[in-house]
GROMACS .gro file of N, CA, C and O in nm:
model
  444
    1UNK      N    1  -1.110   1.049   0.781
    1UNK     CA    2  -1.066   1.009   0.649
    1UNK      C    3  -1.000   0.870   0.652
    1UNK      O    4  -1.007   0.781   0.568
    2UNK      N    5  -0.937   0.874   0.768
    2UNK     CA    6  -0.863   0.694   0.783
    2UNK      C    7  -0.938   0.579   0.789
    2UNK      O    8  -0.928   0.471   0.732
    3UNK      N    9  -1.054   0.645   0.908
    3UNK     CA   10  -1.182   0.519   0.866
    3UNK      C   11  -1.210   0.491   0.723
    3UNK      O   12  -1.208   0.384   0.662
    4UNK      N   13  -1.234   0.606   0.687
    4UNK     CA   14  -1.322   0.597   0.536
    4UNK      C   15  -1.195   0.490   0.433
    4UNK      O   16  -1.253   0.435   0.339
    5UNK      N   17  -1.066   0.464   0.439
    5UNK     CA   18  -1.006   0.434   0.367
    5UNK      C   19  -0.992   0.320   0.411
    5UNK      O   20  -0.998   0.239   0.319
    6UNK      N   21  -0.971   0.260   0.534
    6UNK     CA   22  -0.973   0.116   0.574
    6UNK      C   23  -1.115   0.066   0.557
    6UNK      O   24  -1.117  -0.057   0.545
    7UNK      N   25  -1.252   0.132   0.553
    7UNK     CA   26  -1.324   0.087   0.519
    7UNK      C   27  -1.312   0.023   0.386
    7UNK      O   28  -1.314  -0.100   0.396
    8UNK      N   29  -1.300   0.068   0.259
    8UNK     CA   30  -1.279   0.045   0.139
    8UNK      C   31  -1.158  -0.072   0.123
    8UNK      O   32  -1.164  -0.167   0.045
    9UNK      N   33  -1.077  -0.050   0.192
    9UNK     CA   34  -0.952  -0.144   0.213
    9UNK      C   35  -1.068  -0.273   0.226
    9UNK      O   36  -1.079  -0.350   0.131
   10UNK      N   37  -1.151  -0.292   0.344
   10UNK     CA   38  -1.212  -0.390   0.399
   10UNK      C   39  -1.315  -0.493   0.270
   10UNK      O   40  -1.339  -0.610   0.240
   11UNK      N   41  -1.352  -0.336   0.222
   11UNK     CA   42  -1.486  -0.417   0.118
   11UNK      C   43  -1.448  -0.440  -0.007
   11UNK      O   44  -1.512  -0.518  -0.078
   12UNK      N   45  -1.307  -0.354  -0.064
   12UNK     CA   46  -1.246  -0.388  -0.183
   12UNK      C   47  -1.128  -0.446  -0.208
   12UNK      O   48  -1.087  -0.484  -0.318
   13UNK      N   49  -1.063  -0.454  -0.083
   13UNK     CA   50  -0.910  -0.504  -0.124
   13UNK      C   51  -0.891  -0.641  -0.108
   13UNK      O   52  -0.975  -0.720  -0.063
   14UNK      N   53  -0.800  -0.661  -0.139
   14UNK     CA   54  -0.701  -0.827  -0.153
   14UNK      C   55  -0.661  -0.843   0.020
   14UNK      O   56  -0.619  -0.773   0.112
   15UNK      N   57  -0.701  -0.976  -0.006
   15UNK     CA   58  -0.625  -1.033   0.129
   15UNK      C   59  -0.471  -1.133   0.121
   15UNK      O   60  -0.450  -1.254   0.113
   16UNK      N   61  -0.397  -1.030   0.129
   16UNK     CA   62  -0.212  -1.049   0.173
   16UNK      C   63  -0.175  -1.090   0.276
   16UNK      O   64  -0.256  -1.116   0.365
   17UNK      N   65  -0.054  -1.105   0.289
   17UNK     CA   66   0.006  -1.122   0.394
   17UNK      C   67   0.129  -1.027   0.407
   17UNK      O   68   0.216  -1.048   0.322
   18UNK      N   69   0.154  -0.927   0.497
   18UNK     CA   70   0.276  -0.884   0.476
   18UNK      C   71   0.401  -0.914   0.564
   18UNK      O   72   0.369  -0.932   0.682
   19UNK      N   73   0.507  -0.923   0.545
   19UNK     CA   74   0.622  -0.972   0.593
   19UNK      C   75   0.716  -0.838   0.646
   19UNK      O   76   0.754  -0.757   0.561
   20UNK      N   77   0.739  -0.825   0.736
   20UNK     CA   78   0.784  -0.702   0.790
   20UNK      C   79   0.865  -0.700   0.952
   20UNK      O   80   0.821  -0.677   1.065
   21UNK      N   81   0.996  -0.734   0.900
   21UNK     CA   82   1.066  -0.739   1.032
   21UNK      C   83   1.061  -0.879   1.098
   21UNK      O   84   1.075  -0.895   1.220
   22UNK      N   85   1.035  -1.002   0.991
   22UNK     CA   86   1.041  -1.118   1.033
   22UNK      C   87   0.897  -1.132   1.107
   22UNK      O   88   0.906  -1.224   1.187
   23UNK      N   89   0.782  -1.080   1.109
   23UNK     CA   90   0.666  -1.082   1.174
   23UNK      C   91   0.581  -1.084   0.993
   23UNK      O   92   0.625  -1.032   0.890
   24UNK      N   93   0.465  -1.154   1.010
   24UNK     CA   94   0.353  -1.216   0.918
   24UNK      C   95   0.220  -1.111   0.967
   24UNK      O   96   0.200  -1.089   1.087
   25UNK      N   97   0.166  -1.074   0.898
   25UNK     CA   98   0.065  -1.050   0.953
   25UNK      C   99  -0.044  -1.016   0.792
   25UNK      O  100   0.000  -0.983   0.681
   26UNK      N  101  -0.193  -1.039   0.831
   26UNK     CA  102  -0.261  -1.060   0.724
   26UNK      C  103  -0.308  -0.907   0.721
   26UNK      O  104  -0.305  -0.839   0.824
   27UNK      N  105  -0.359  -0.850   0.578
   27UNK     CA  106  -0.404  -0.720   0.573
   27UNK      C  107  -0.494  -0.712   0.419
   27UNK      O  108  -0.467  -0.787   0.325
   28UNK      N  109  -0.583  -0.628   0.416
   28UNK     CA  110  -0.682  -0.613   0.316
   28UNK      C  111  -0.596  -0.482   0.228
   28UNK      O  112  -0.572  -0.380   0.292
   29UNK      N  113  -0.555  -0.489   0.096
   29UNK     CA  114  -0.449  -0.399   0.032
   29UNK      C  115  -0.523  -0.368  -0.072
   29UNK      O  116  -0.633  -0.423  -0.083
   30UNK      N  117  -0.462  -0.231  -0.215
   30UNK     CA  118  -0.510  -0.345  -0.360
   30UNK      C  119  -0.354  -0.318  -0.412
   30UNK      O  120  -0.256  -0.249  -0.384
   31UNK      N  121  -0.386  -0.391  -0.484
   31UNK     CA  122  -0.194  -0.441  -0.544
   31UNK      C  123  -0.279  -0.457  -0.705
   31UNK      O  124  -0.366  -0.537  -0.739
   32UNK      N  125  -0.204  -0.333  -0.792
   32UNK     CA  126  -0.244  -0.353  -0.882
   32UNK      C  127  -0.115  -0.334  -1.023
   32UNK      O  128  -0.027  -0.251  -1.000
   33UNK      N  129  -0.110  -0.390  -1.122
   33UNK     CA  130  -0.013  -0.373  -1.213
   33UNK      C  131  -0.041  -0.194  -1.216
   33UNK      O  132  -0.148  -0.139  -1.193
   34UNK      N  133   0.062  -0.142  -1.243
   34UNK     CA  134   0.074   0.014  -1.245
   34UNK      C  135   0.028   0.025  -1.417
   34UNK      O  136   0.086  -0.046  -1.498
   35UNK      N  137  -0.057   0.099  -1.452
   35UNK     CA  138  -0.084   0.182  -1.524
   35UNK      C  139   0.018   0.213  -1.614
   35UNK      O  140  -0.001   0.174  -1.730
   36UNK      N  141   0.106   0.263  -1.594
   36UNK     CA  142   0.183   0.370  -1.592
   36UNK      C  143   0.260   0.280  -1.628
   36UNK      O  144   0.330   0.346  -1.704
   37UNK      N  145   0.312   0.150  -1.634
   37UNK     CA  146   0.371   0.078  -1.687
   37UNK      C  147   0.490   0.023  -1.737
   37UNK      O  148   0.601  -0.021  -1.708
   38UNK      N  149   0.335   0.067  -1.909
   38UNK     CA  150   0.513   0.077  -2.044
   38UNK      C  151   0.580   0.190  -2.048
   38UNK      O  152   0.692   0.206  -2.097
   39UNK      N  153   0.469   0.325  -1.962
   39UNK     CA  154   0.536   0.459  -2.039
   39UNK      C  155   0.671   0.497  -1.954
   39UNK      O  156   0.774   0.535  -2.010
   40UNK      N  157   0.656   0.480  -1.796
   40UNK     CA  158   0.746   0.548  -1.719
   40UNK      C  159   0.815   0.440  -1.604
   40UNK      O  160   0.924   0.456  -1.549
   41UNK      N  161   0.726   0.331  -1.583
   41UNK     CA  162   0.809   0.278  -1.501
   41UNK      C  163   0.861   0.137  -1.542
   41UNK      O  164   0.924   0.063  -1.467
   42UNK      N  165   0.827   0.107  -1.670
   42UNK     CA  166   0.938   0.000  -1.766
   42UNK      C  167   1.047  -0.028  -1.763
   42UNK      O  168   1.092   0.074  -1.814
   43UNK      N  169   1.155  -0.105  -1.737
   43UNK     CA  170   1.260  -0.078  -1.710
   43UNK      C  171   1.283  -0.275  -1.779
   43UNK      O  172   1.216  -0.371  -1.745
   44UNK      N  173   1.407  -0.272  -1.884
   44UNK     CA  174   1.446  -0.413  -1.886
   44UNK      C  175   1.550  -0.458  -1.805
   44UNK      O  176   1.624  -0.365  -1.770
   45UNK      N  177   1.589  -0.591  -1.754
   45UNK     CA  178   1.678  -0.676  -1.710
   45UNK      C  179   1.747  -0.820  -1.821
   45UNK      O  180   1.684  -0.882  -1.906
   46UNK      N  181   1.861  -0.836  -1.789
   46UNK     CA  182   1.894  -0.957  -1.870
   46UNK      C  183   1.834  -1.069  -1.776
   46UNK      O  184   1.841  -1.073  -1.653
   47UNK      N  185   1.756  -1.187  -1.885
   47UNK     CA  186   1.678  -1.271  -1.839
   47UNK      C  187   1.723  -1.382  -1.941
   47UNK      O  188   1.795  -1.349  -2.035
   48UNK      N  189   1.680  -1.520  -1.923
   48UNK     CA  190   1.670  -1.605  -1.998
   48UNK      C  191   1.669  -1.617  -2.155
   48UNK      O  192   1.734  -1.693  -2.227
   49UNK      N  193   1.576  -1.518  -2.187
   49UNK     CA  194   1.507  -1.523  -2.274
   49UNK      C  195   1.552  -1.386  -2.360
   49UNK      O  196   1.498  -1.364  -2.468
   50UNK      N  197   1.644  -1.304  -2.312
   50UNK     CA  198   1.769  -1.168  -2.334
   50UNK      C  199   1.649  -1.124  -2.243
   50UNK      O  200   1.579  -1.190  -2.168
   51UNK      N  201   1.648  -0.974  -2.278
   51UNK     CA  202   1.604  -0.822  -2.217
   51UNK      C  203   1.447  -0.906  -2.182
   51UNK      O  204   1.390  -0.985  -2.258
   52UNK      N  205   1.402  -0.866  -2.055
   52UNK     CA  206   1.318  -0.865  -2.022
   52UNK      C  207   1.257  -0.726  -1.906
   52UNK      O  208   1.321  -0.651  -1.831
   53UNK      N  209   1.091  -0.737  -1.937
   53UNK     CA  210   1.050  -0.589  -1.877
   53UNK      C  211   1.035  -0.657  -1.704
   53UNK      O  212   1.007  -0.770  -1.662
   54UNK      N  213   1.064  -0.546  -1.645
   54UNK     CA  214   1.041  -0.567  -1.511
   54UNK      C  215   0.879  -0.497  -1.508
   54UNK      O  216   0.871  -0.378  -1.540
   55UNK      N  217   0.733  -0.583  -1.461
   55UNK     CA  218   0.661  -0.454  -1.449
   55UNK      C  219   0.630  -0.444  -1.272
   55UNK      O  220   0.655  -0.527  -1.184
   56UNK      N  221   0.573  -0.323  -1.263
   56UNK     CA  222   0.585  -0.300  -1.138
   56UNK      C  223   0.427  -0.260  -1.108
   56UNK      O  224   0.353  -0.221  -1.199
   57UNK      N  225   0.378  -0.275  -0.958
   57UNK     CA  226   0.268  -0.297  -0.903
   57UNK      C  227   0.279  -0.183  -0.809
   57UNK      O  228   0.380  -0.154  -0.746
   58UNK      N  229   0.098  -0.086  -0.807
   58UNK     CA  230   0.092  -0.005  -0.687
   58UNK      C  231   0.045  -0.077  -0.577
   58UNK      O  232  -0.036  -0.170  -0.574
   59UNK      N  233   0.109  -0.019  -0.481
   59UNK     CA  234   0.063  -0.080  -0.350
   59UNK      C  235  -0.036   0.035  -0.277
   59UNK      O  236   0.004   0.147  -0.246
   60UNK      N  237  -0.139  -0.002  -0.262
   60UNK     CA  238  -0.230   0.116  -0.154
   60UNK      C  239  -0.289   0.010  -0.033
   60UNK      O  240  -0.369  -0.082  -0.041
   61UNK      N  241  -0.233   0.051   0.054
   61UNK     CA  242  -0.268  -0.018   0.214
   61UNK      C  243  -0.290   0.025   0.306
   61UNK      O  244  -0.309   0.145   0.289
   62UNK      N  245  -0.309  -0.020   0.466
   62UNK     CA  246  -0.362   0.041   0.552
   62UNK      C  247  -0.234   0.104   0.646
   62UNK      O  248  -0.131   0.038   0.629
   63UNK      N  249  -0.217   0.230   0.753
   63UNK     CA  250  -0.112   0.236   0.819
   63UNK      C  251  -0.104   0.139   0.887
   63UNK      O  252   0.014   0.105   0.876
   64UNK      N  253  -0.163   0.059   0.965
   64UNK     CA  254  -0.095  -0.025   1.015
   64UNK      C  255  -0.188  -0.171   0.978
   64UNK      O  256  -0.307  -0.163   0.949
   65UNK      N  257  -0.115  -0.301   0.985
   65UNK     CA  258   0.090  -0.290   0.986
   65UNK      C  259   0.156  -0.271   0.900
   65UNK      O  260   0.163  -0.292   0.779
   66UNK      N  261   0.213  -0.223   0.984
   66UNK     CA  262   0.383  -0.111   0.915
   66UNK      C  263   0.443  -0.210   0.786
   66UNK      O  264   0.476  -0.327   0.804
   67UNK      N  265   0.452  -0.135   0.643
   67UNK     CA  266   0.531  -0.170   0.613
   67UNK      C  267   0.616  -0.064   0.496
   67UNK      O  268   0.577   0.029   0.426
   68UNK      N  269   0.744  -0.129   0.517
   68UNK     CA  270   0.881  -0.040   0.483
   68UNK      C  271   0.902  -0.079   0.306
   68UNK      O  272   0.840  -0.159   0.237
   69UNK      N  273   1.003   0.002   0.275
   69UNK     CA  274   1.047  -0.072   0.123
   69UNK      C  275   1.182  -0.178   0.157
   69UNK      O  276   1.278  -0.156   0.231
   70UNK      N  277   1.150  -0.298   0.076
   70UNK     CA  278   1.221  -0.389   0.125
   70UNK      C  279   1.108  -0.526   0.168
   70UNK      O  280   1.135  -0.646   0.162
   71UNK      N  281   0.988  -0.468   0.208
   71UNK     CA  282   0.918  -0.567   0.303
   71UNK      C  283   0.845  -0.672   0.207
   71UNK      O  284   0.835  -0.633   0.091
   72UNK      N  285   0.795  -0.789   0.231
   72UNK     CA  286   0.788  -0.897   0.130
   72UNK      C  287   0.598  -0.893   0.166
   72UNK      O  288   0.545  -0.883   0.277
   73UNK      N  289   0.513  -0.909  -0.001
   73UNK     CA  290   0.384  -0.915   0.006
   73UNK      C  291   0.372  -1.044  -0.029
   73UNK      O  292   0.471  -1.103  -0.072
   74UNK      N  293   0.274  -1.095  -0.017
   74UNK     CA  294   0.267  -1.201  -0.065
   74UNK      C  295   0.095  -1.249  -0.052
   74UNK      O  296   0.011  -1.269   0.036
   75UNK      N  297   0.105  -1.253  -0.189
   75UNK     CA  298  -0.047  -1.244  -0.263
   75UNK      C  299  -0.090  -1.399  -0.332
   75UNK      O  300  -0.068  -1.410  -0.453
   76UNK      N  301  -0.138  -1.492  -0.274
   76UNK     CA  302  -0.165  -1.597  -0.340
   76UNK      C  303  -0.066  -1.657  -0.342
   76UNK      O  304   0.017  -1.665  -0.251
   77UNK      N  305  -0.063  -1.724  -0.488
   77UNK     CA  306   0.087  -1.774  -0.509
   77UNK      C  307   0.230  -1.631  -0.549
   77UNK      O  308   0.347  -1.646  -0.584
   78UNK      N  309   0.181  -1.554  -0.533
   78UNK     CA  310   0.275  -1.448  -0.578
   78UNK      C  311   0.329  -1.388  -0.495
   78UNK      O  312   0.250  -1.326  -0.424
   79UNK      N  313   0.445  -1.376  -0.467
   79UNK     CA  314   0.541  -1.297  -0.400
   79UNK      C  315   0.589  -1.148  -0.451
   79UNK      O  316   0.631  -1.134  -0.566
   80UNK      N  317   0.580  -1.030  -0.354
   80UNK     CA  318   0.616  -0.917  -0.423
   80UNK      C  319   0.676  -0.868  -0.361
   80UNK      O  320   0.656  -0.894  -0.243
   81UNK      N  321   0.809  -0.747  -0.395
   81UNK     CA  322   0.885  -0.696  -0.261
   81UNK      C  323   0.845  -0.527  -0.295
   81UNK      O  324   0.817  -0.476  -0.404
   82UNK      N  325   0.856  -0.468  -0.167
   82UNK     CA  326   0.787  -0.330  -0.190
   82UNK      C  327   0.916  -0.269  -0.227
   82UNK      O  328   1.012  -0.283  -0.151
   83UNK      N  329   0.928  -0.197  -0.346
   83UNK     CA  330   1.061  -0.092  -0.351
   83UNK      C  331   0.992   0.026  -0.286
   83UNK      O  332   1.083   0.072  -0.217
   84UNK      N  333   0.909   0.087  -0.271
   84UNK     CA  334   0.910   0.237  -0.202
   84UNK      C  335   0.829   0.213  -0.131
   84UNK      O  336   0.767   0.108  -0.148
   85UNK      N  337   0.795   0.303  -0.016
   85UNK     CA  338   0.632   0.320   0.072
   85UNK      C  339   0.652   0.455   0.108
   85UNK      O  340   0.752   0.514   0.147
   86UNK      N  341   0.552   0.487   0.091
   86UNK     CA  342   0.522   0.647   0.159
   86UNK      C  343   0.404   0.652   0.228
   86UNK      O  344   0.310   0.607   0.163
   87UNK      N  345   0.374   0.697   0.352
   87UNK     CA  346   0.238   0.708   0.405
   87UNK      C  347   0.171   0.826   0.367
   87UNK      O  348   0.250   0.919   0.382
   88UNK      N  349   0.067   0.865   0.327
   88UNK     CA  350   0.011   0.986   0.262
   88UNK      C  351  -0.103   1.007   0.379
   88UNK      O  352  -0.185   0.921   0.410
   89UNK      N  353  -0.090   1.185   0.458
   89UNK     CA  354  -0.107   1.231   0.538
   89UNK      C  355  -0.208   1.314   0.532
   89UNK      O  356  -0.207   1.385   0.430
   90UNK      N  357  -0.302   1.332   0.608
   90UNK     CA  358  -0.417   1.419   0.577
   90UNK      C  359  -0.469   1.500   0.713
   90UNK      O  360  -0.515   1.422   0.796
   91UNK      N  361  -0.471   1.612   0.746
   91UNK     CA  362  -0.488   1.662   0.853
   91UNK      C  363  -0.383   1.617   0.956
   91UNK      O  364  -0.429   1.582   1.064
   92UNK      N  365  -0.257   1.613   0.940
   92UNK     CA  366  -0.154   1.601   0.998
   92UNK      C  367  -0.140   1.427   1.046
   92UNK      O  368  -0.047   1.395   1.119
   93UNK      N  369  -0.218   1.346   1.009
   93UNK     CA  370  -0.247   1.208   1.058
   93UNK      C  371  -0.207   1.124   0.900
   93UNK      O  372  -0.218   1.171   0.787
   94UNK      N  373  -0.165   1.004   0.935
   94UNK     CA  374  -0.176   0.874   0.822
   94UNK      C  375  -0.269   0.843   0.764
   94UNK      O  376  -0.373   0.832   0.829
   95UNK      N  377  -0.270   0.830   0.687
   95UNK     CA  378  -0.427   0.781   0.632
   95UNK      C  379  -0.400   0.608   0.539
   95UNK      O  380  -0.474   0.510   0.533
   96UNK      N  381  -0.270   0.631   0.481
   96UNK     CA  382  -0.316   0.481   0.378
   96UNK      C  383  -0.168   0.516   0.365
   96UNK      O  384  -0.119   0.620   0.407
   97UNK      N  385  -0.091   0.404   0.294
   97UNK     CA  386   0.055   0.373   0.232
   97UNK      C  387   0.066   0.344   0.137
   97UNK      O  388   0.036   0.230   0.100
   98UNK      N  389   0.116   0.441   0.052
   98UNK     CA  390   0.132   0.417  -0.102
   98UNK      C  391   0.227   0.358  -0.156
   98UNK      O  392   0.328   0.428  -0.157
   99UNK      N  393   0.238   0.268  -0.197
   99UNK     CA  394   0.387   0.238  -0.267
   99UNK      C  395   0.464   0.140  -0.423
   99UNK      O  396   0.370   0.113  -0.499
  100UNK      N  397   0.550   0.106  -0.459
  100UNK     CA  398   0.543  -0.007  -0.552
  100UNK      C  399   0.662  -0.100  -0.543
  100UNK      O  400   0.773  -0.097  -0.489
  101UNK      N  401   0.579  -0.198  -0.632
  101UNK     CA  402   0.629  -0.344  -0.595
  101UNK      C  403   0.671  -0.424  -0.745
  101UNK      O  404   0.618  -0.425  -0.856
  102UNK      N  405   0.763  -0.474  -0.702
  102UNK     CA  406   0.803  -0.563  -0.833
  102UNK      C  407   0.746  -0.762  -0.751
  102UNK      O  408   0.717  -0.802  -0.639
  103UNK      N  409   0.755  -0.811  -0.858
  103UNK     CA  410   0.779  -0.958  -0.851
  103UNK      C  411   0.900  -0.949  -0.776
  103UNK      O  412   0.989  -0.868  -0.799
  104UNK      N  413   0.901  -1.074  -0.643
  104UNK     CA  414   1.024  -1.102  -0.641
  104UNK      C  415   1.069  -1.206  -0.699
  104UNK      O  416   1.014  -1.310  -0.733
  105UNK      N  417   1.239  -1.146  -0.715
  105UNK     CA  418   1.300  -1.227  -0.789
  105UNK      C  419   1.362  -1.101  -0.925
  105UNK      O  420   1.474  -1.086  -0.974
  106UNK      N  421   1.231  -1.032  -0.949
  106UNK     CA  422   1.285  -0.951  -1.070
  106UNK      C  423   1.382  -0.857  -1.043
  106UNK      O  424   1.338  -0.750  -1.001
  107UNK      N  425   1.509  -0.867  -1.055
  107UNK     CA  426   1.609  -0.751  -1.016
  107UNK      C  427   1.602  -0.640  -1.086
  107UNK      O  428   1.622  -0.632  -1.207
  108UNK      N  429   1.573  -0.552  -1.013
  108UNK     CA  430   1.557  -0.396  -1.080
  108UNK      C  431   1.695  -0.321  -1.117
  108UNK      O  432   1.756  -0.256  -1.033
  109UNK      N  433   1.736  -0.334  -1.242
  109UNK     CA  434   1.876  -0.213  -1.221
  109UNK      C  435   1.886  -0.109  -1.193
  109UNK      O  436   1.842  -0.041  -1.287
  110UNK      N  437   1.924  -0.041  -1.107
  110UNK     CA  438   1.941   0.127  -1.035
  110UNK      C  439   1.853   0.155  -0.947
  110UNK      O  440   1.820   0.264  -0.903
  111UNK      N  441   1.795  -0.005  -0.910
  111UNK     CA  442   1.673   0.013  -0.807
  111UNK      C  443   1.741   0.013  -0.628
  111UNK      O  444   1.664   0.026  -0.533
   0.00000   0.00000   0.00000
């Protein structure tokens, strides 16, 4: 099942860079605005401009390399920091790392 998912990683995902423990390393991900969005994961911050939405991005990646919440993506010109990761397990093994990501910079309140 892990092949089968780094395969797809290979032929469909984004090429990142992830930042993890002061080490760089490049990886095939998809980083996508969450769905889910406006309904549940919306959240405003005071900004410039008053209340602004924080939106937040799923992360689906490969187990390795490792990365934690906290760890910095960085997609093009865009920088993202992972708030969660979970590795999702299948026959007692890793298979892929799920997680989400804001812009950095966007401060999450109660995050």
């Amino acid at each position: 099942m892990r092949s089968m998912v780094e395969k797809i990683l290979r032929g469909y995902g984004r090429e990142v860079t992830l930042c993890h423990n002061g080490e760089k390393r490049s990886a095939r991900v998809f980083l996508q605005l969450s769905a889910r969005n406006a309904q549940q994961h919306a959240s405003f911050h005071p900004g410039i401009a008053g209340m602004e939405e924080v939106k937040y991005y799923t992360y689906i990646g490969p187990v390795w390399p490792e990365v934690v919440a906290g760890d910095e993506i960085i997609a093009g010109e865009k920088h993202y920091i992972l708030r969660s990761a979970e590795t999702i397990y299948g026959a007692g093994k890793g298979i892929y790392i799920w997680g989400i990501c804001v812009e950095k910079g966007a401060d999450v309140i109660g995050a």
